[in-house]
Short mmCIF file of C-alpha atoms in Angstrom, two decimals:
data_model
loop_
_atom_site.label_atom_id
_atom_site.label_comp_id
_atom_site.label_asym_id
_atom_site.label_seq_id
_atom_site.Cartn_x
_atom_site.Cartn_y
_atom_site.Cartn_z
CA UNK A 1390 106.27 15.73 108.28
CA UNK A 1391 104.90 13.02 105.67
CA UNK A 1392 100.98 12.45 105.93
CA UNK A 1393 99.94 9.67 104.15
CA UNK A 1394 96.23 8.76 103.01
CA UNK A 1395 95.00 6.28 104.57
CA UNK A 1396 91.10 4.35 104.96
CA UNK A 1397 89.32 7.47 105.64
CA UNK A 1398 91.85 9.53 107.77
CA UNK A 1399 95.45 9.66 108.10
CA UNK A 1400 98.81 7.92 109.21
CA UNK A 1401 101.01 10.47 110.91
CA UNK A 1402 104.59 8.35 111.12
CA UNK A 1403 107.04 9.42 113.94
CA UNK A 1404 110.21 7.99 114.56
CA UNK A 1405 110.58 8.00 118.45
CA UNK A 1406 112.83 5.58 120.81
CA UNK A 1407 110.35 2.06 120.91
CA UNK A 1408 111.78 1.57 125.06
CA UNK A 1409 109.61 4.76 125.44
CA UNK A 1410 107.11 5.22 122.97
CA UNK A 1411 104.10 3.12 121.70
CA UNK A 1412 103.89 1.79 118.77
CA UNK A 1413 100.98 3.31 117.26
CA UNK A 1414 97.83 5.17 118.58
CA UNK A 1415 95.00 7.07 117.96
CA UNK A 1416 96.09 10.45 117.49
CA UNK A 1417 93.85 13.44 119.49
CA UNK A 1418 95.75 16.30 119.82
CA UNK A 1419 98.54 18.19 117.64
CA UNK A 1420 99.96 18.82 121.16
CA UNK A 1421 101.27 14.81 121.00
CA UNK A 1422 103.35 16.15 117.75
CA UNK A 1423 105.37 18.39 119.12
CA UNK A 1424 107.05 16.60 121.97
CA UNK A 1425 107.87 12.63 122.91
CA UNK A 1426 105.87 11.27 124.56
CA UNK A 1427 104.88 11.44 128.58
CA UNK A 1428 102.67 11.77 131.32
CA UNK A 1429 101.68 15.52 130.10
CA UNK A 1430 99.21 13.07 127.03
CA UNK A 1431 96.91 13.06 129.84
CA UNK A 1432 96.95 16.68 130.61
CA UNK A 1433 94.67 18.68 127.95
CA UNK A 1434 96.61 22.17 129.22
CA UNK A 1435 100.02 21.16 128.77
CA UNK A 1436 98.74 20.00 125.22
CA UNK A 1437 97.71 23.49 124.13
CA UNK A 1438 100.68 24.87 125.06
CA UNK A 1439 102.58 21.83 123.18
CA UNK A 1440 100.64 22.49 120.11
CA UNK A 1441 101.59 26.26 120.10
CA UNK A 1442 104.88 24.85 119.36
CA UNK A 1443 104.15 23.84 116.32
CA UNK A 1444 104.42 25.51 112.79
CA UNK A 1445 100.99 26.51 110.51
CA UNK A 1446 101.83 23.99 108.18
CA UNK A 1447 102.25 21.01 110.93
CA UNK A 1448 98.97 22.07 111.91
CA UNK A 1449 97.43 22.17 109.00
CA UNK A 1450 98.72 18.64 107.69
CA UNK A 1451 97.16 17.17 110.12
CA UNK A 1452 94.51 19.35 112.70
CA UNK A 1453 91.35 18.48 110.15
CA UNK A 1454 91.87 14.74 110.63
CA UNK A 1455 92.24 15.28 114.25
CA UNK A 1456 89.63 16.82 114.55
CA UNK A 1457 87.42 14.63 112.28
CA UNK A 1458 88.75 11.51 114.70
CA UNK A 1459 90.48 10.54 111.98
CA UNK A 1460 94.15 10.82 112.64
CA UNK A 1461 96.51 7.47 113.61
CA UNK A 1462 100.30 8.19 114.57
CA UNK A 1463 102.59 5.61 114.02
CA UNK A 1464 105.57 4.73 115.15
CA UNK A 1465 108.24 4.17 112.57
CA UNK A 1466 110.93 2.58 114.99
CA UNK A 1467 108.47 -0.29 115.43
CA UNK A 1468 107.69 -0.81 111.67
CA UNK A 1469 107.90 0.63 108.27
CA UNK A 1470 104.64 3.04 107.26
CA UNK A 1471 103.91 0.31 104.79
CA UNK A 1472 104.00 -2.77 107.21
CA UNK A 1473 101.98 -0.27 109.65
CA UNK A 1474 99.40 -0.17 107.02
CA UNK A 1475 99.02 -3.64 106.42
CA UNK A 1476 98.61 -4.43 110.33
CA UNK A 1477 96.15 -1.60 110.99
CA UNK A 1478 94.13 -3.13 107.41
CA UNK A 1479 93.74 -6.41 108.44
CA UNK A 1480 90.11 -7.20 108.68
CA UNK A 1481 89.08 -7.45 112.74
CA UNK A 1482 86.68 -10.55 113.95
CA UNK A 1483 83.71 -9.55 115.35
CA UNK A 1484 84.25 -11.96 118.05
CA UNK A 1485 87.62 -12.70 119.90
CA UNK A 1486 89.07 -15.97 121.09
CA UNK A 1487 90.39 -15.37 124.31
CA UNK A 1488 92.85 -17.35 126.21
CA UNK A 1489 93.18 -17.34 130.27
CA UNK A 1490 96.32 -18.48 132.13
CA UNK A 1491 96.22 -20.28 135.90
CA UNK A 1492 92.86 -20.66 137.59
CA UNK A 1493 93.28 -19.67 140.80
CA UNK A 1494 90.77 -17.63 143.13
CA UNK A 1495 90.91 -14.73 140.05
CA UNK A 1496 91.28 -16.70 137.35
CA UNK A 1497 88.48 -18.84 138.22
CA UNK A 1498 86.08 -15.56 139.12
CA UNK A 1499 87.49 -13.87 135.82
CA UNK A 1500 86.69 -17.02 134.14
CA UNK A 1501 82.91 -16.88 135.08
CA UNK A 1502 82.28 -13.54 134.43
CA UNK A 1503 83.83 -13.58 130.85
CA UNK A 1504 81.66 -16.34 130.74
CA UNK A 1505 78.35 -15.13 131.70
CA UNK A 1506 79.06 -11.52 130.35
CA UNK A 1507 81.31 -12.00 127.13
CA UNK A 1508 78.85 -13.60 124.61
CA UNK A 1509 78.81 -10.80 122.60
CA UNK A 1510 82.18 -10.17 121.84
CA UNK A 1511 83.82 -13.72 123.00
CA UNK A 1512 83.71 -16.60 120.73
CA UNK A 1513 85.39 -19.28 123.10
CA UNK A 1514 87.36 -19.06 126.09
CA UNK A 1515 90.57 -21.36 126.01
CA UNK A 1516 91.71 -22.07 129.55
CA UNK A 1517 95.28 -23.59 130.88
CA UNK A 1518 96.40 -24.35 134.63
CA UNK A 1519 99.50 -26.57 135.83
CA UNK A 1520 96.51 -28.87 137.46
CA UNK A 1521 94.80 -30.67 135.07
CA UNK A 1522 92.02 -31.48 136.97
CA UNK A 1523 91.26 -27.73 137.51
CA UNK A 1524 91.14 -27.73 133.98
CA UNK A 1525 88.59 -30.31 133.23
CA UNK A 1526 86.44 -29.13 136.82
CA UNK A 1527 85.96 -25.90 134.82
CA UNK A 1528 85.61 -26.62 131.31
CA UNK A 1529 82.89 -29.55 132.36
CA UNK A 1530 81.11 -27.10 135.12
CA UNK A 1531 81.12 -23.60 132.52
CA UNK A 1532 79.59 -25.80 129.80
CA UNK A 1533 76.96 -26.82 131.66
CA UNK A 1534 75.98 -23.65 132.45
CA UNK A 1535 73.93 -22.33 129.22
CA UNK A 1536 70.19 -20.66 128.68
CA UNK A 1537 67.70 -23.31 127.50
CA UNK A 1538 67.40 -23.94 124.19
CA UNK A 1539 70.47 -21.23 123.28
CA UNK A 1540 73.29 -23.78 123.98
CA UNK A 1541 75.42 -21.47 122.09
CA UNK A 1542 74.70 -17.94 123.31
CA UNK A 1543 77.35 -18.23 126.12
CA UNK A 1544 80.97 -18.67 124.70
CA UNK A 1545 82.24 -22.27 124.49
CA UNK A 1546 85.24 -22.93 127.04
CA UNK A 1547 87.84 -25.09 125.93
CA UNK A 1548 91.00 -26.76 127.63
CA UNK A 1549 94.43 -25.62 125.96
CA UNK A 1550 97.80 -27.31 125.80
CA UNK A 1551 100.23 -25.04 126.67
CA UNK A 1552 101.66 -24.64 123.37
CA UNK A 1553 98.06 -23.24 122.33
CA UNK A 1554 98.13 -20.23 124.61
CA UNK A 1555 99.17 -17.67 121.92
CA UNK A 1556 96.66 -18.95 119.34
CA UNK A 1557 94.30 -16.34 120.58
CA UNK A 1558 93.38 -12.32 120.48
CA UNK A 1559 93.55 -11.99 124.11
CA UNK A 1560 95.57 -13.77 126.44
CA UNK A 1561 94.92 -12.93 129.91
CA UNK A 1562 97.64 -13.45 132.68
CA UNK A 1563 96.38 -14.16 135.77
CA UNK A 1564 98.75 -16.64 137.16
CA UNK A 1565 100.46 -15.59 140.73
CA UNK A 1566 102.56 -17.17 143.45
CA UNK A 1567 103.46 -15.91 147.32
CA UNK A 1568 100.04 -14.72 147.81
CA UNK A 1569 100.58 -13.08 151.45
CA UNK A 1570 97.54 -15.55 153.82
CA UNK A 1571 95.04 -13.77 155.26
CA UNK A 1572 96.18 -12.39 159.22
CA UNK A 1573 100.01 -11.49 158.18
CA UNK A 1574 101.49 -8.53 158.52
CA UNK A 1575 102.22 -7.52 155.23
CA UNK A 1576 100.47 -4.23 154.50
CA UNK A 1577 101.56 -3.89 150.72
CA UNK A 1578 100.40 -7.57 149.69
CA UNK A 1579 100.69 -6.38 145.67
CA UNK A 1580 104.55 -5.23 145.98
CA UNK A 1581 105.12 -8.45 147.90
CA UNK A 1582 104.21 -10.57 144.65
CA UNK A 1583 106.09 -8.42 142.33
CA UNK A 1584 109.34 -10.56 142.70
CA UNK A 1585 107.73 -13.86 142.11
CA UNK A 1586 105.39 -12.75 139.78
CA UNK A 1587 107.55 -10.24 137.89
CA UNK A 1588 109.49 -14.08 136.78
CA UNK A 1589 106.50 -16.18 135.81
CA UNK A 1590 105.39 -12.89 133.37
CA UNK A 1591 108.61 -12.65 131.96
CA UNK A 1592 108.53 -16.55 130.82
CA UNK A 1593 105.06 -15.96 128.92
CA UNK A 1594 106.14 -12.91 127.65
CA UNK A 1595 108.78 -14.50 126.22
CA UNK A 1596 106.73 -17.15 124.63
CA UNK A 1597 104.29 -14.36 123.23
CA UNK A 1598 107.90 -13.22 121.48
CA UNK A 1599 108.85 -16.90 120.19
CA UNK A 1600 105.12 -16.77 118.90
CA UNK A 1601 105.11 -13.25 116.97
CA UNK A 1602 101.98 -12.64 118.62
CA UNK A 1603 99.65 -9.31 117.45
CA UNK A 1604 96.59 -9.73 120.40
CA UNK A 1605 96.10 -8.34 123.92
CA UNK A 1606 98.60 -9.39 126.60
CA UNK A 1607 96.35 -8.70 129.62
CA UNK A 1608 97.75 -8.38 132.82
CA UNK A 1609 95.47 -9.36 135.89
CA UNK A 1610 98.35 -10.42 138.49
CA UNK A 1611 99.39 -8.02 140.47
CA UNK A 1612 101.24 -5.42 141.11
CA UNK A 1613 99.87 -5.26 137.57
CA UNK A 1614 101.68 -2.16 136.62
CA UNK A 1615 105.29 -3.27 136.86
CA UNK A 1616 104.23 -6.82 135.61
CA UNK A 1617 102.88 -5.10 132.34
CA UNK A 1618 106.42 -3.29 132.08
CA UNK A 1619 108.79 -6.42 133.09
CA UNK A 1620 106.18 -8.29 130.48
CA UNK A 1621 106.83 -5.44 127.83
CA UNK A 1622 110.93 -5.60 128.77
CA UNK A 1623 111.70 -9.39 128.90
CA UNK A 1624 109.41 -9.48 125.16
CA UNK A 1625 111.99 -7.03 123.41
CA UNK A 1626 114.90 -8.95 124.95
CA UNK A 1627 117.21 -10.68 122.49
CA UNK A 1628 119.04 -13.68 123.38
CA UNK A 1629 121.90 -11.27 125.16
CA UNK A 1630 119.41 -9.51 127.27
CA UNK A 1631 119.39 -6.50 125.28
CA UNK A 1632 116.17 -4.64 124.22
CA UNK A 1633 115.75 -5.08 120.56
CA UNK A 1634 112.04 -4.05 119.92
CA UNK A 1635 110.85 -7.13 118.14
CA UNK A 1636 108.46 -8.68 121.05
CA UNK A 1637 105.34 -7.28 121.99
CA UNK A 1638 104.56 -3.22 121.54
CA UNK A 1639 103.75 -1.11 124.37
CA UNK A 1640 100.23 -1.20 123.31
CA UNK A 1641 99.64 -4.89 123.36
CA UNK A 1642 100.58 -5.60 126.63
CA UNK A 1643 97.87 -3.60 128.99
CA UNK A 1644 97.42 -3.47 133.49
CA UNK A 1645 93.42 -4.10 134.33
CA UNK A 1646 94.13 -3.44 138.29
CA UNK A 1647 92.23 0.56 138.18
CA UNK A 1648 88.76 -0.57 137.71
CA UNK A 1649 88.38 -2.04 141.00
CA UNK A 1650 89.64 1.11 142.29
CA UNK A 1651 87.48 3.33 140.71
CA UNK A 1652 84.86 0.76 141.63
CA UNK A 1653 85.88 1.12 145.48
CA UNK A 1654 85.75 4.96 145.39
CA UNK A 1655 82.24 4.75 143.71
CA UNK A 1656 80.86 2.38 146.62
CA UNK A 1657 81.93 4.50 149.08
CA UNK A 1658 80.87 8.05 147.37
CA UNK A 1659 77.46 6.29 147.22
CA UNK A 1660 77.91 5.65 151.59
CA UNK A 1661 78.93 9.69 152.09
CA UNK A 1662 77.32 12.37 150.41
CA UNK A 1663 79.94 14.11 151.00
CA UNK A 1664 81.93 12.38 147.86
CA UNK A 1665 78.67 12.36 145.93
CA UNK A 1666 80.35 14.31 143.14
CA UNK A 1667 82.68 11.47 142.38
CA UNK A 1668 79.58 9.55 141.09
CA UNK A 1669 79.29 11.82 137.70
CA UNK A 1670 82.40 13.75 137.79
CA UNK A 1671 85.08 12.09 139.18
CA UNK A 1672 88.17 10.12 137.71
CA UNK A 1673 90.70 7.79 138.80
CA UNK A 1674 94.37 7.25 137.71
CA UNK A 1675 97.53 5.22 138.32
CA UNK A 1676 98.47 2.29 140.06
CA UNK A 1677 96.38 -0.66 141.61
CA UNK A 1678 98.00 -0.05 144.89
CA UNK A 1679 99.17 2.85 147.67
CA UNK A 1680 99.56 5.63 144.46
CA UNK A 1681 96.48 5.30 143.64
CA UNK A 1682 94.95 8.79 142.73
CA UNK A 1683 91.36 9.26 143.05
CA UNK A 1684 89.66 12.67 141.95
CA UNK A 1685 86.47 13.89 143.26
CA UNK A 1686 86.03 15.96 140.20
CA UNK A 1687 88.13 17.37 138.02
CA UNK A 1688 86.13 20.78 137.16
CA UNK A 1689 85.40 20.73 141.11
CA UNK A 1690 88.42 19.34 142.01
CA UNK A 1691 88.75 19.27 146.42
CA UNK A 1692 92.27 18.18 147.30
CA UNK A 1693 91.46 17.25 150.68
CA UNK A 1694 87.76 15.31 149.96
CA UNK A 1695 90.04 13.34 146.85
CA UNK A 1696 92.87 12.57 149.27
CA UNK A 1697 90.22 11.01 151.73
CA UNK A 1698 88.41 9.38 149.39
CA UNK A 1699 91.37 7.86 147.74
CA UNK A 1700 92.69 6.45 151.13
CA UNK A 1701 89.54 4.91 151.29
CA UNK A 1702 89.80 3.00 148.06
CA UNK A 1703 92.94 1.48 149.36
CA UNK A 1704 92.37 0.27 151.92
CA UNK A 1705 89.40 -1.36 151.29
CA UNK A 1706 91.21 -4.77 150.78
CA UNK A 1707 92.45 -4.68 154.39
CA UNK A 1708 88.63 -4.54 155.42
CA UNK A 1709 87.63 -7.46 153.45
CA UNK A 1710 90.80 -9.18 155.06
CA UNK A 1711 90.13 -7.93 158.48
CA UNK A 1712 86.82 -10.42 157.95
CA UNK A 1713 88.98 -13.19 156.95
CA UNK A 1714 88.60 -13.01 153.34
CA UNK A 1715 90.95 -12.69 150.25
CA UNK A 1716 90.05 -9.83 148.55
CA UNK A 1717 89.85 -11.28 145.11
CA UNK A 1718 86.18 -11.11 144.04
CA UNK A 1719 85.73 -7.57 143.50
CA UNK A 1720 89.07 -7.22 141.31
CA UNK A 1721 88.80 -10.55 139.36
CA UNK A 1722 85.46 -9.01 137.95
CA UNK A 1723 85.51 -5.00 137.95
CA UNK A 1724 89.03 -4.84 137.06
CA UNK A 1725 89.41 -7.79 135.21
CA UNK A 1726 86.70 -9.10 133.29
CA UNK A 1727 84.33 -6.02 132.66
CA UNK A 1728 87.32 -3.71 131.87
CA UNK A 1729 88.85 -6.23 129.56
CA UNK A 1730 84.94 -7.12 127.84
CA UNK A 1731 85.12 -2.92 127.30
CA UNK A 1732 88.27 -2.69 125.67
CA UNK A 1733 86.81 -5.66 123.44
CA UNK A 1734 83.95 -3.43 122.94
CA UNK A 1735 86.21 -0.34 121.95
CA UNK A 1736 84.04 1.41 125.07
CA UNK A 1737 85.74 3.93 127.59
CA UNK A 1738 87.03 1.91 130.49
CA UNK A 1739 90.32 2.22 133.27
CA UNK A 1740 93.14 -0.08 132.65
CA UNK A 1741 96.98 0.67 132.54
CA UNK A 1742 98.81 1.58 129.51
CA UNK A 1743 102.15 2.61 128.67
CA UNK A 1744 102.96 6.27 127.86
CA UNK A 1745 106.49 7.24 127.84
CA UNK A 1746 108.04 3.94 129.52
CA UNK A 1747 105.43 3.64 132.30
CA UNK A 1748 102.49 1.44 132.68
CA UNK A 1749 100.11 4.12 133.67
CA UNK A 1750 96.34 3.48 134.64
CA UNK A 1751 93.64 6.12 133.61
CA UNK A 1752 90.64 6.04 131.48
CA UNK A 1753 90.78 5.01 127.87
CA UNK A 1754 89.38 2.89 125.01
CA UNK A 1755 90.92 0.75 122.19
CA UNK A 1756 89.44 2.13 118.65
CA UNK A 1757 90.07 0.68 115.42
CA UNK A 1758 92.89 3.74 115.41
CA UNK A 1759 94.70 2.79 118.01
CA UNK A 1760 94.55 3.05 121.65
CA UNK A 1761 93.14 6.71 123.16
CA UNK A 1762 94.18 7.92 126.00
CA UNK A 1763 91.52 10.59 127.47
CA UNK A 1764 92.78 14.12 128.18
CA UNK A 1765 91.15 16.23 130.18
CA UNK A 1766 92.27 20.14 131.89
CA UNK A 1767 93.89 18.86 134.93
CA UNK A 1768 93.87 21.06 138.13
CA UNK A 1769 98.02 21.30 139.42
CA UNK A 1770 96.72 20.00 142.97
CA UNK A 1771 95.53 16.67 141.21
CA UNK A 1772 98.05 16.89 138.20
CA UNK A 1773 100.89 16.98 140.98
CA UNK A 1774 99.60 13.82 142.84
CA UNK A 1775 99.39 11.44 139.42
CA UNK A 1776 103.22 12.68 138.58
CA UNK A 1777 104.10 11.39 142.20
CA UNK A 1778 102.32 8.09 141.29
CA UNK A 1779 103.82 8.18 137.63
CA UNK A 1780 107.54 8.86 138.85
CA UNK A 1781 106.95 5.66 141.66
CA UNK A 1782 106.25 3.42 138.95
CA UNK A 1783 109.10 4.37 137.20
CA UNK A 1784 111.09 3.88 139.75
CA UNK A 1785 110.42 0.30 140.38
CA UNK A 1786 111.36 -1.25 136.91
#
């Protein structure tokens, strides 16, 4: 293994297949050496025993930098270590332009909240819809919202052609068709979009290809997860249909469906003592939909109290419905806007992201190492239910 100097850490280059591994990442445990990647990154014990695998001098090349938070692994099938370097060196804007696609019920709601909330890490929102006039409603509306006297603290929104919707660091997908009405019978309404939604994706995914685009490709349509892995697929497509691994890396495509979730299982934890723990100790992971695995606690993990809690979480669409309401609000903003302003921020948030061919949601931040997936001792009651979750979504796509 070849360590190379690099800023004040380390590159660690691995040469693993790019239709299952990211393309780089910040590297946390000499257990993600030994192996290729796969659900087990999240699992802290199945990394020990991984990095018992591993010779003294492996560990010695590169456990200090680890250890130091210093440590980036990169994927060599992607790029050569030099074009890795110059990517990873290139100088990062303090504030991001950020682009949003279709202004719908969530697009609109994301729109506003990235608004109000972004100013810090947002320098101007570009917006594009297939209605004009939705265009120019917003743009005139947002920008006369502003603080007196600090016309410029709120980020500038601007109206894109759509030719300008890759000249951005984020571009957020939130465009969606065949939207189940409120009163049908669908009881999935997610999986019932994935067909319609799964082709629009793949179009602007292609584009982002066309466009050698290096930013964010955030997913906010749902079922997010399979959208971020048909967006990652129909990227790396050449002309033939065949994955060639020059479109978007794993990485830059990422799911923000969890936070709502999470959000969902905290508002009802705060109705029940009973999932009190939850509040300070408790975790959520996989898809925005019927996986969904919510933990009461890991240390304290309760099967039964997690199970409930989790059934709880999912449902709690069909109760805004049952009122005669789309659903939309809470998503378009928890899941959506404040867990895409956190990954801005390089702060801990739940979105999905790919580890070994699966758009997987759990908690994580993006550092200026790479993407870090957290790890923590997982109980083999809860570790059992996200590998159910894991091996549905791989199933689909």
């Amino acid at each position: 293994m070849k360590v190379e100097t690099w800023k004040n850490g380390i590159l660690v280059p691995v040469e693993r297949p790019a239709e299952g591994a990211k393309g780089h990442c910040r590297l946390t445990h000499l257990g993600q050496m030994a192996e290729e990647e796969d659900l087990r990154w999240l699992d802290s014990n199945a990394l020990e025993k991984r990095a018992a695998m591993l010779s003294a001098a492996e560990k010695a090349a590169i456990a200090e930098a680890i250890g130091k938070g210093q440590a980036t692994l990169v994927n060599l099938s992607y790029d050569t270590l030099e074009e890795w370097k110059k990517r990873l060196e290139k100088e990062q804007k303090p504030k991001k332009k950020v682009h949003l696609l279709a202004l719908g019920d969530v697009g609109s709601t994301v729109l506003m909240a990235l608004k109000l909330l972004g100013g810090d890490c947002i320098s101007q929102i570009g917006i594009y819809d297939m209605n004009e006039a939705v265009c120019k409603r917003w743009e005139s509306e947002l920008n006369q919202a502003a603080y007196p006297w600090e016309y410029d603290k709120l980020p500038e929104v601007v109206i894109l052609k759509e030719e300008e919707l890759f000249d951005c660091d984020v571009f957020i997908f939130c465009a969606s068709k065949g939207i189940p009405p409120v009163g049908s019978e669908v009881k999935d309404v997610r999986m019932a979009q994935y067909e319609a939604n799964k082709g629009i994706v793949s179009i602007f995914a292609k584009k982002a290809r066309i466009e050698k685009y290096e930013g964010l490709f955030a997913v906010v349509s749902d079922p997010v997860d399979p959208l971020c892995k048909a967006a990652f697929l129909a990227s790396n497509a050449d002309e033939a249909g065949q994955f060639d691994g020059k479109g978007l890396r794993p990485e830059q495509v990422q799911g923000y469906g969890l936070g709502v979730m999470n959000a969902r299982a905290a508002y009802y934890a705060k109705q029940d003592e009973r999932f009190a723990s939850f509040l300070t100790e408790g975790r959520a992971f996989g898809p925005h939909g019927e996986d969904l695995v919510i933990a009461n606690s890991i240390e304290h993990y309760d099967d039964a109290l997690s199970k409930e809690l989790s059934r709880l979480a999912i449902e709690a669409n069909l109760r805004t419905r049952e009122l005669g309401f789309k659903p939309y609000v809470a998503p378009a903003i928890s899941s959506a806007a404040i867990s895409i302003l956190l990954t801005l921020r390089g702060e801990w948030h739940y979105s999905s992201n790919f580890l070994g061919g699966v758009y997987m949601g759990c908690k994580n931040r993006t550092t200026e190492l790479g993407l870090e997936m957290e790890a923590l001792p997982l109980p083999a009651a809860l570790y059992s239910r996200i590998e159910k979750a894991y091996q549905g979504l791989e199933a689909i796509l």
